[in-house]
CSV table of C-alpha atoms and ligand atoms in Angstrom, one decimal:
chain,number,residue,atom,x,y,z
A,1,MET,CA,-15.7,96.1,-5.5
A,2,PRO,CA,-12.4,95.4,-3.6
A,3,ARG,CA,-9.2,94.8,-5.6
A,4,PRO,CA,-9.7,91.3,-6.8
A,5,ILE,CA,-6.6,89.6,-5.4
A,6,GLN,CA,-7.1,86.9,-2.7
A,7,ALA,CA,-5.1,84.1,-0.9
A,8,THR,CA,-6.9,80.9,0.1
A,9,ILE,CA,-5.8,78.5,2.8
A,10,HIS,CA,-6.8,74.9,2.3
A,11,THR,CA,-7.6,73.2,5.5
A,12,ALA,CA,-8.2,69.8,4.0
A,13,ALA,CA,-4.6,70.1,2.3
A,14,LEU,CA,-3.1,70.8,5.6
A,15,ARG,CA,-4.7,67.8,7.0
A,16,ALA,CA,-3.6,65.6,4.2
A,17,ASN,CA,0.0,66.8,4.3
A,18,LEU,CA,0.0,66.1,8.2
A,19,GLN,CA,-1.0,62.5,7.4
A,20,ARG,CA,1.6,62.2,4.6
A,21,ALA,CA,4.3,63.4,7.3
A,22,ARG,CA,3.0,60.9,9.8
A,23,GLN,CA,3.0,58.1,7.1
A,24,ALA,CA,6.8,58.9,6.8
A,25,ALA,CA,7.4,58.6,10.6
A,26,PRO,CA,4.7,56.5,12.0
A,27,GLU,CA,6.5,55.6,15.0
A,28,SER,CA,7.3,59.2,16.0
A,29,ARG,CA,5.4,62.0,17.5
A,30,LEU,CA,5.2,65.0,15.2
A,31,TRP,CA,5.7,68.7,16.0
A,32,ALA,CA,3.9,70.8,13.5
A,33,VAL,CA,6.4,73.6,12.9
A,34,VAL,CA,4.3,76.9,12.8
A,35,LYS,CA,7.0,79.5,13.0
A,36,ALA,CA,6.9,82.7,11.0
A,37,ASN,CA,3.2,82.7,11.5
A,38,ALA,CA,2.8,79.3,10.1
A,39,TYR,CA,5.0,79.9,7.3
A,40,GLY,CA,2.8,83.0,6.3
A,41,HIS,CA,-0.5,81.1,6.4
A,42,GLY,CA,-1.5,82.5,9.8
A,43,ILE,CA,-1.5,80.4,12.9
A,44,GLU,CA,-5.3,80.9,13.5
A,45,ARG,CA,-5.9,79.7,10.0
A,46,VAL,CA,-4.0,76.6,9.9
A,47,TYR,CA,-4.9,75.6,13.5
A,48,ASP,CA,-7.9,73.6,12.4
A,49,GLY,CA,-5.8,71.6,9.9
A,50,LEU,CA,-2.8,71.0,11.9
A,51,ARG,CA,-4.4,70.4,15.4
A,52,GLY,CA,-4.0,66.6,14.7
A,53,ALA,CA,-0.1,67.1,15.5
A,54,ASP,CA,1.3,66.1,18.8
A,55,GLY,CA,2.7,69.4,19.4
A,56,PHE,CA,3.5,72.8,17.8
A,57,ALA,CA,7.0,74.1,17.4
A,58,LEU,CA,7.8,77.8,16.9
A,59,LEU,CA,10.0,80.6,18.1
A,60,ASP,CA,8.1,83.8,18.7
A,61,LEU,CA,6.5,83.9,22.2
A,62,ASP,CA,3.6,85.8,21.1
A,63,GLU,CA,2.7,82.9,18.6
A,64,ALA,CA,2.8,80.4,21.6
A,65,GLU,CA,0.4,82.7,23.4
A,66,ARG,CA,-1.8,82.8,20.3
A,67,LEU,CA,-1.9,78.9,20.3
A,68,ARG,CA,-2.8,78.8,23.9
A,69,ALA,CA,-5.6,81.3,23.2
A,70,LEU,CA,-6.8,79.0,20.5
A,71,GLY,CA,-7.2,76.4,23.2
A,72,TRP,CA,-4.2,74.2,22.6
A,73,ARG,CA,-3.3,72.5,25.7
A,74,GLY,CA,-0.6,70.1,24.3
A,75,PRO,CA,3.2,70.6,24.0
A,76,ILE,CA,4.5,73.7,22.5
A,77,LEU,CA,8.4,73.9,21.9
A,78,LEU,CA,10.3,77.0,21.5
A,79,LEU,CA,12.8,76.1,18.7
A,80,GLU,CA,15.4,78.8,19.8
A,81,GLY,CA,14.6,78.7,23.5
A,82,VAL,CA,14.4,81.9,25.4
A,83,PHE,CA,15.8,85.2,24.5
A,84,GLU,CA,15.9,86.8,28.1
A,85,PRO,CA,15.2,85.8,31.7
A,86,ARG,CA,11.6,87.0,31.7
A,87,ASP,CA,10.8,84.7,28.8
A,88,LEU,CA,11.1,81.8,31.3
A,89,GLU,CA,8.2,83.2,33.4
A,90,LEU,CA,6.1,82.8,30.3
A,91,CYS,CA,7.4,79.3,29.8
A,92,SER,CA,6.3,78.5,33.5
A,93,ARG,CA,3.1,80.1,33.0
A,94,LEU,CA,2.1,78.6,29.7
A,95,GLY,CA,3.9,75.2,30.0
A,96,LEU,CA,6.1,75.9,27.1
A,97,TRP,CA,9.1,73.4,26.4
A,98,HIS,CA,12.2,75.1,25.2
A,99,THR,CA,15.3,74.5,23.4
A,100,VAL,CA,18.5,75.2,25.3
A,101,HIS,CA,21.3,75.9,22.8
A,102,CYS,CA,24.0,77.8,24.8
A,103,ASP,CA,25.2,78.4,28.4
A,104,ALA,CA,23.6,81.7,28.6
A,105,GLN,CA,20.1,79.9,28.5
A,106,ILE,CA,21.3,77.5,31.2
A,107,ASP,CA,22.4,80.4,33.4
A,108,MET,CA,18.9,82.0,33.0
A,109,LEU,CA,17.3,78.7,34.0
A,110,ALA,CA,19.6,78.4,37.2
A,111,ALA,CA,18.3,81.9,38.2
A,112,HIS,CA,14.7,81.2,37.3
A,113,LYS,CA,12.1,80.8,40.2
A,114,THR,CA,9.5,78.2,39.2
A,115,HIS,CA,7.4,75.6,41.0
A,116,VAL,CA,6.9,73.5,37.8
A,117,PRO,CA,10.4,72.3,36.4
A,118,HIS,CA,10.6,72.8,32.6
A,119,ARG,CA,10.8,70.2,29.9
A,120,VAL,CA,13.9,71.2,27.9
A,121,PHE,CA,15.5,70.1,24.4
A,122,LEU,CA,19.2,70.3,24.7
A,123,LYS,CA,20.4,71.2,21.2
A,124,MET,CA,23.7,69.9,19.8
A,125,ASN,CA,25.4,71.6,16.8
A,126,SER,CA,26.5,68.6,14.8
A,127,GLY,CA,27.7,70.6,11.9
A,128,MET,CA,25.2,73.2,10.7
A,129,ASN,CA,27.1,75.7,13.0
A,130,ARG,CA,24.1,77.8,13.7
A,131,LEU,CA,22.8,77.0,17.1
A,132,GLY,CA,23.7,74.4,19.7
A,133,PHE,CA,26.4,73.1,21.8
A,134,ALA,CA,29.6,71.7,20.2
A,135,PRO,CA,29.9,67.8,20.3
A,136,GLN,CA,32.6,68.0,23.1
A,137,ARG,CA,30.6,70.4,25.1
A,138,LEU,CA,27.4,68.7,25.1
A,139,ARG,CA,27.8,66.5,28.1
A,140,ALA,CA,29.0,69.2,30.3
A,141,ALA,CA,25.6,71.0,29.4
A,142,TRP,CA,23.6,68.0,29.9
A,143,ASN,CA,25.1,67.5,33.6
A,144,ARG,CA,24.4,71.1,34.3
A,145,LEU,CA,20.8,70.8,33.2
A,146,ASP,CA,20.4,67.6,35.0
A,147,ALA,CA,21.6,69.2,38.2
A,148,LEU,CA,19.0,72.0,38.2
A,149,PRO,CA,15.8,71.7,40.1
A,150,GLN,CA,14.2,74.0,37.4
A,151,VAL,CA,14.6,71.2,34.8
A,152,ASP,CA,12.3,68.2,34.4
A,153,GLU,CA,13.1,65.8,31.4
A,154,ILE,CA,16.0,66.6,29.0
A,155,SER,CA,15.5,65.7,25.4
A,156,LEU,CA,18.1,66.0,22.7
A,157,MET,CA,17.9,67.5,19.3
A,158,THR,CA,20.1,68.4,16.4
A,159,HIS,CA,19.4,69.9,13.1
A,160,PHE,CA,20.9,68.8,9.6
A,161,SER,CA,22.3,71.1,7.1
A,162,ASP,CA,22.0,68.8,4.0
A,163,ALA,CA,18.9,66.8,4.5
A,164,ASP,CA,17.6,67.9,1.2
A,165,GLY,CA,20.8,67.5,-0.8
A,166,PRO,CA,23.4,65.3,-2.0
A,167,ARG,CA,25.7,65.7,1.2
A,168,GLY,CA,23.0,64.0,3.2
A,169,ILE,CA,22.9,63.6,6.9
A,170,ASP,CA,25.4,60.7,7.6
A,171,ALA,CA,28.4,62.8,9.0
A,172,GLN,CA,26.1,64.9,11.3
A,173,LEU,CA,24.1,61.7,12.4
A,174,ALA,CA,27.4,60.1,13.3
A,175,VAL,CA,28.7,62.9,15.3
A,176,PHE,CA,25.2,63.3,17.2
A,177,GLN,CA,25.3,59.3,17.9
A,178,ALA,CA,29.0,59.4,19.0
A,179,VAL,CA,28.2,61.8,21.7
A,180,CYS,CA,24.5,61.1,22.7
A,181,ALA,CA,24.1,57.4,22.0
A,182,ASP,CA,24.2,56.4,25.8
A,183,LEU,CA,22.4,59.6,27.1
A,184,PRO,CA,18.9,59.2,28.2
A,185,GLY,CA,16.0,61.2,26.9
A,186,GLU,CA,13.9,61.6,23.8
A,187,ARG,CA,15.4,62.7,20.5
A,188,SER,CA,14.3,65.0,17.7
A,189,LEU,CA,16.4,65.0,14.7
A,190,ALA,CA,14.3,65.5,11.5
A,191,ASN,CA,12.9,68.5,9.7
A,192,SER,CA,10.6,67.9,6.5
A,193,ALA,CA,13.5,66.9,4.3
A,194,ALA,CA,15.1,64.4,6.8
A,195,THR,CA,11.5,63.1,7.6
A,196,LEU,CA,10.8,62.5,4.1
A,197,ARG,CA,14.2,61.4,2.8
A,198,HIS,CA,16.2,59.9,5.6
A,199,PRO,CA,14.7,56.9,7.5
A,200,ALA,CA,17.8,56.6,9.7
A,201,ALA,CA,17.1,60.1,11.1
A,202,VAL,CA,13.5,59.3,11.5
A,203,ALA,CA,14.2,55.8,13.2
A,204,LEU,CA,16.1,57.9,16.0
A,205,SER,CA,13.4,60.6,16.3
A,206,ASP,CA,11.0,60.3,19.1
A,207,TRP,CA,9.7,63.6,17.6
A,208,VAL,CA,9.9,64.6,13.9
A,209,ARG,CA,9.8,68.4,13.2
A,210,PRO,CA,8.2,69.0,9.7
A,211,GLY,CA,7.5,72.4,8.6
A,212,ILE,CA,7.6,73.0,4.8
A,213,ALA,CA,5.9,69.6,3.9
A,214,LEU,CA,2.8,70.4,5.9
A,215,TYR,CA,2.5,73.5,3.7
A,216,GLY,CA,2.5,71.4,0.5
A,217,SER,CA,5.9,72.5,-0.8
A,218,ALA,CA,8.9,69.9,-1.6
A,219,PRO,CA,11.7,70.3,0.9
A,220,ASP,CA,14.2,69.2,-2.0
A,221,HIS,CA,12.7,71.0,-5.0
A,222,PRO,CA,13.8,70.6,-7.8
A,223,LEU,CA,14.9,67.1,-7.4
A,224,HIS,CA,11.4,66.3,-6.4
A,225,ASP,CA,8.2,68.3,-6.7
A,226,ALA,CA,5.4,68.5,-4.0
A,227,ALA,CA,3.2,66.2,-6.1
A,228,GLY,CA,6.0,63.5,-6.2
A,229,TRP,CA,6.0,63.7,-2.4
A,230,GLY,CA,2.2,63.4,-2.3
A,231,LEU,CA,2.0,66.7,-0.9
A,232,GLN,CA,-0.9,69.3,-1.7
A,233,PRO,CA,-0.8,73.0,-1.9
A,234,THR,CA,-2.1,74.8,1.2
A,235,MET,CA,-2.1,78.3,0.0
A,236,THR,CA,-3.4,79.6,-3.2
A,237,LEU,CA,-2.8,83.1,-4.4
A,238,ALA,CA,-5.2,84.2,-7.0
A,239,THR,CA,-6.5,87.4,-8.6
A,240,ARG,CA,-8.2,88.6,-11.8
A,241,LEU,CA,-7.4,90.4,-15.0
A,242,ILE,CA,-8.2,94.0,-14.7
A,243,ALA,CA,-7.2,95.0,-18.4
A,244,THR,CA,-6.1,93.6,-21.7
A,245,GLN,CA,-3.7,95.0,-24.3
A,246,THR,CA,-3.0,94.1,-27.8
A,247,LEU,CA,0.7,94.4,-28.7
A,248,GLU,CA,2.0,94.8,-32.2
A,249,ALA,CA,5.4,93.4,-33.4
A,250,GLY,CA,7.9,95.6,-32.0
A,251,ASP,CA,5.9,97.0,-28.9
A,252,THR,CA,7.5,96.7,-25.5
A,253,LEU,CA,5.8,96.0,-22.3
A,254,GLY,CA,6.1,97.3,-18.7
A,255,TYR,CA,8.9,99.2,-16.8
A,256,GLY,CA,12.4,99.0,-18.5
A,257,SER,CA,10.7,97.7,-21.7
A,258,THR,CA,12.3,94.3,-21.0
A,259,PHE,CA,9.7,92.4,-23.2
A,260,THR,CA,9.3,93.0,-26.8
A,261,ALA,CA,6.5,91.6,-29.0
A,262,THR,CA,7.8,89.7,-31.9
A,263,GLN,CA,4.4,89.3,-33.5
A,264,PRO,CA,0.8,90.9,-32.7
A,265,MET,CA,-0.4,89.3,-29.4
A,266,ARG,CA,-2.9,89.8,-26.7
A,267,ILE,CA,-1.9,90.2,-23.2
A,268,GLY,CA,-3.6,90.5,-19.9
A,269,ILE,CA,-2.8,92.7,-16.8
A,270,ALA,CA,-3.3,91.0,-13.5
A,271,ALA,CA,-4.0,92.7,-10.3
A,272,CYS,CA,-0.9,91.4,-8.5
A,273,GLY,CA,2.5,92.7,-7.8
A,274,TYR,CA,5.4,92.7,-5.6
A,275,ALA,CA,3.7,94.6,-3.0
A,276,ASP,CA,1.5,91.5,-2.8
A,277,GLY,CA,4.4,89.2,-2.1
A,278,TYR,CA,4.7,88.1,-5.8
A,279,PRO,CA,8.5,88.1,-6.4
A,280,ARG,CA,9.8,91.0,-8.5
A,281,LEU,CA,12.7,88.7,-9.5
A,282,CYS,CA,10.1,86.6,-11.6
A,283,GLY,CA,11.1,87.4,-15.1
A,284,THR,CA,9.3,86.8,-18.4
A,285,GLY,CA,8.3,83.3,-18.7
A,286,THR,CA,7.3,82.5,-15.0
A,287,PRO,CA,4.4,79.9,-15.1
A,288,VAL,CA,0.8,81.3,-14.3
A,289,LEU,CA,-2.6,80.0,-14.7
A,290,VAL,CA,-5.5,82.0,-16.5
A,291,GLU,CA,-8.8,80.5,-16.4
A,292,GLY,CA,-7.0,77.3,-15.2
A,293,ARG,CA,-4.9,77.2,-18.2
A,294,ARG,CA,-1.0,77.4,-18.0
A,295,THR,CA,0.6,80.4,-19.6
A,296,ARG,CA,3.6,82.8,-18.7
A,297,THR,CA,4.2,86.1,-17.2
A,298,LEU,CA,5.7,88.7,-19.5
A,299,GLY,CA,8.0,91.7,-18.6
A,300,ARG,CA,8.8,93.0,-15.2
A,301,VAL,CA,6.6,92.7,-12.2
A,302,SER,CA,5.4,96.1,-11.0
A,303,MET,CA,4.2,97.0,-7.6
A,304,ASP,CA,0.6,96.1,-8.1
A,305,MET,CA,0.4,94.5,-11.5
A,306,LEU,CA,1.9,92.0,-13.6
A,307,ALA,CA,1.3,91.0,-17.3
A,308,VAL,CA,0.4,87.6,-18.7
A,309,ASP,CA,0.4,86.1,-22.2
A,310,LEU,CA,-2.9,85.2,-23.6
A,311,THR,CA,-1.7,83.5,-26.7
A,312,PRO,CA,-2.0,80.0,-25.2
A,313,LEU,CA,-5.5,80.6,-24.3
A,314,GLU,CA,-6.3,82.0,-27.7
A,315,GLN,CA,-4.8,79.0,-29.3
A,316,ALA,CA,-6.9,76.7,-27.1
A,317,GLY,CA,-10.1,78.8,-27.9
A,318,THR,CA,-10.5,79.7,-24.1
A,319,ALA,CA,-12.0,83.1,-23.7
A,320,ALA,CA,-10.1,85.6,-21.5
A,321,GLY,CA,-10.6,89.1,-20.8
A,322,VAL,CA,-11.1,91.5,-18.0
A,323,GLY,CA,-12.3,89.5,-14.9
A,324,SER,CA,-10.7,86.2,-16.0
A,325,ALA,CA,-9.3,84.2,-13.1
A,326,VAL,CA,-5.5,84.2,-12.4
A,327,THR,CA,-3.8,81.9,-10.4
A,328,LEU,CA,-0.2,82.9,-9.2
A,329,TRP,CA,0.4,79.7,-7.2
A,330,GLY,CA,-1.6,76.9,-5.7
A,331,ARG,CA,-4.7,75.5,-7.3
A,332,THR,CA,-7.8,76.4,-9.2
A,333,ALA,CA,-11.4,75.5,-8.4
A,334,ASN,CA,-11.3,72.6,-10.9
A,335,GLY,CA,-8.1,71.2,-9.3
A,336,GLU,CA,-5.4,72.6,-11.7
A,337,VAL,CA,-2.1,73.0,-9.7
A,338,LEU,CA,0.8,75.5,-10.1
A,339,GLY,CA,3.4,74.5,-7.5
A,340,ILE,CA,4.8,77.5,-5.4
A,341,ASP,CA,8.2,75.9,-5.7
A,342,GLU,CA,8.2,76.3,-9.5
A,343,VAL,CA,7.3,80.0,-9.2
A,344,ALA,CA,9.9,80.4,-6.6
A,345,ALA,CA,12.5,78.7,-8.9
A,346,HIS,CA,11.9,81.6,-11.3
A,347,ALA,CA,12.9,84.0,-8.6
A,348,GLY,CA,16.0,82.0,-7.7
A,349,THR,CA,14.4,81.1,-4.3
A,350,LEU,CA,12.2,78.5,-2.5
A,351,GLY,CA,8.4,78.1,-1.9
A,352,TYR,CA,9.5,78.8,1.9
A,353,GLU,CA,10.2,82.4,1.0
A,354,LEU,CA,7.2,83.1,-1.2
A,355,MET,CA,4.5,81.7,1.4
A,356,CYS,CA,6.4,83.6,4.3
A,357,ALA,CA,6.3,86.9,2.2
A,358,LEU,CA,2.6,87.0,1.5
A,359,ALA,CA,1.9,90.6,2.0
A,360,GLN,CA,-0.3,91.9,4.8
A,361,ARG,CA,-2.5,93.8,2.3
A,362,VAL,CA,-3.7,90.5,0.7
A,363,PRO,CA,-7.1,89.4,2.1
A,364,VAL,CA,-7.0,85.6,3.0
A,365,VAL,CA,-9.7,83.2,3.4
A,366,CYS,CA,-9.9,79.7,4.8
A,367,GLU,CA,-11.4,76.9,2.8
A,368,ALA,CA,-12.6,73.7,4.5
B,1,PLP,C1,12.2,75.6,10.7
B,1,PLP,C2,12.7,74.4,11.5
B,1,PLP,C3,12.2,73.1,11.2
B,1,PLP,C4,11.3,72.8,10.1
B,1,PLP,O1,12.0,72.9,8.8
B,1,PLP,P1,11.4,72.5,7.4
B,1,PLP,O2,12.4,72.5,6.5
B,1,PLP,O3,10.3,73.6,7.1
B,1,PLP,O4,10.6,71.2,7.7
B,1,PLP,C5,12.7,72.2,11.8
B,1,PLP,N1,13.5,72.2,12.9
B,1,PLP,C6,14.0,73.4,13.3
B,1,PLP,C7,15.0,73.7,14.4
B,1,PLP,C8,13.5,74.7,12.6
B,1,PLP,O5,14.2,75.9,12.8
């Protein structure tokens, strides 16, 4: 028998979350953001659930090739544009749309030989200070692009730094509008947080760009949780107990003996550790489901195993032992949900990071 750990990708949940995002932006077209191998889910595995999108946005060229290989003929947008001149050949060949965020990318386009002009998304840095042209340089970039025979339609995009938090988007939106209001072309302003939280950004967006919401994680956890946004988990990480132990008062558990039993207790050892992508930073008390019942982890996460408290199951009269089902995040067969964001919070991080970090060694199955 193989090691019992397994991840499941929920196709119906991807489809439902896509609908939820559309509901927040009914007038906009929608890029399904599938960078980082679809946030760790696998491009091929999410394709069926997300193919109802109007386009796919990503940044690795090999991921764009994989989408074309799956048969996707619609728009694909490179969110960071090209990295070197020969990337433009692939854009021409595969019909990729690409972001233009700096002068060097315009230089590459100007030197590119193509029969088919490229659709580009000109990116403004409206305050995030990561990628994009400064507001006072955007028009010059637009004029340069407009003069190039290699360029077809020019769209405009920017990215908000605080769509999920108290600063909000007003200042950046004002900067964008001050420069772009009278420029022609389609606009794309909203990631998941802006799509769900900021109608003003959605109203200006011909295209919205949700990522995390499609994968059933709240973009603004812990202010809201995924269920509160009507989002369903798309990835479940589950395993089984491979041993149990009985601790006496004073017994310690695991590396560093960070947990000490204060009374006799039964614990389970689950076949999941940090080498599977479960964060080692999740300390004692991280929620976990055993046989669908909520309990907590105990002590340090090791490379291949972690310990769970069986006390709540015993109190409820739920039998648990070797072979019992353990859900690290996601949902159980009978619909019990443990949000990935909640687990992530115990490691001081976000659902994004956990799903992206699912380890290669974990077998993954897709469920309709
Ligand atoms: C990753 C990314 C998104 C999607 O962000 P989420 O927070 O996952 O919705 C949108 N736009 C750009 C430019 C991105 O890089």
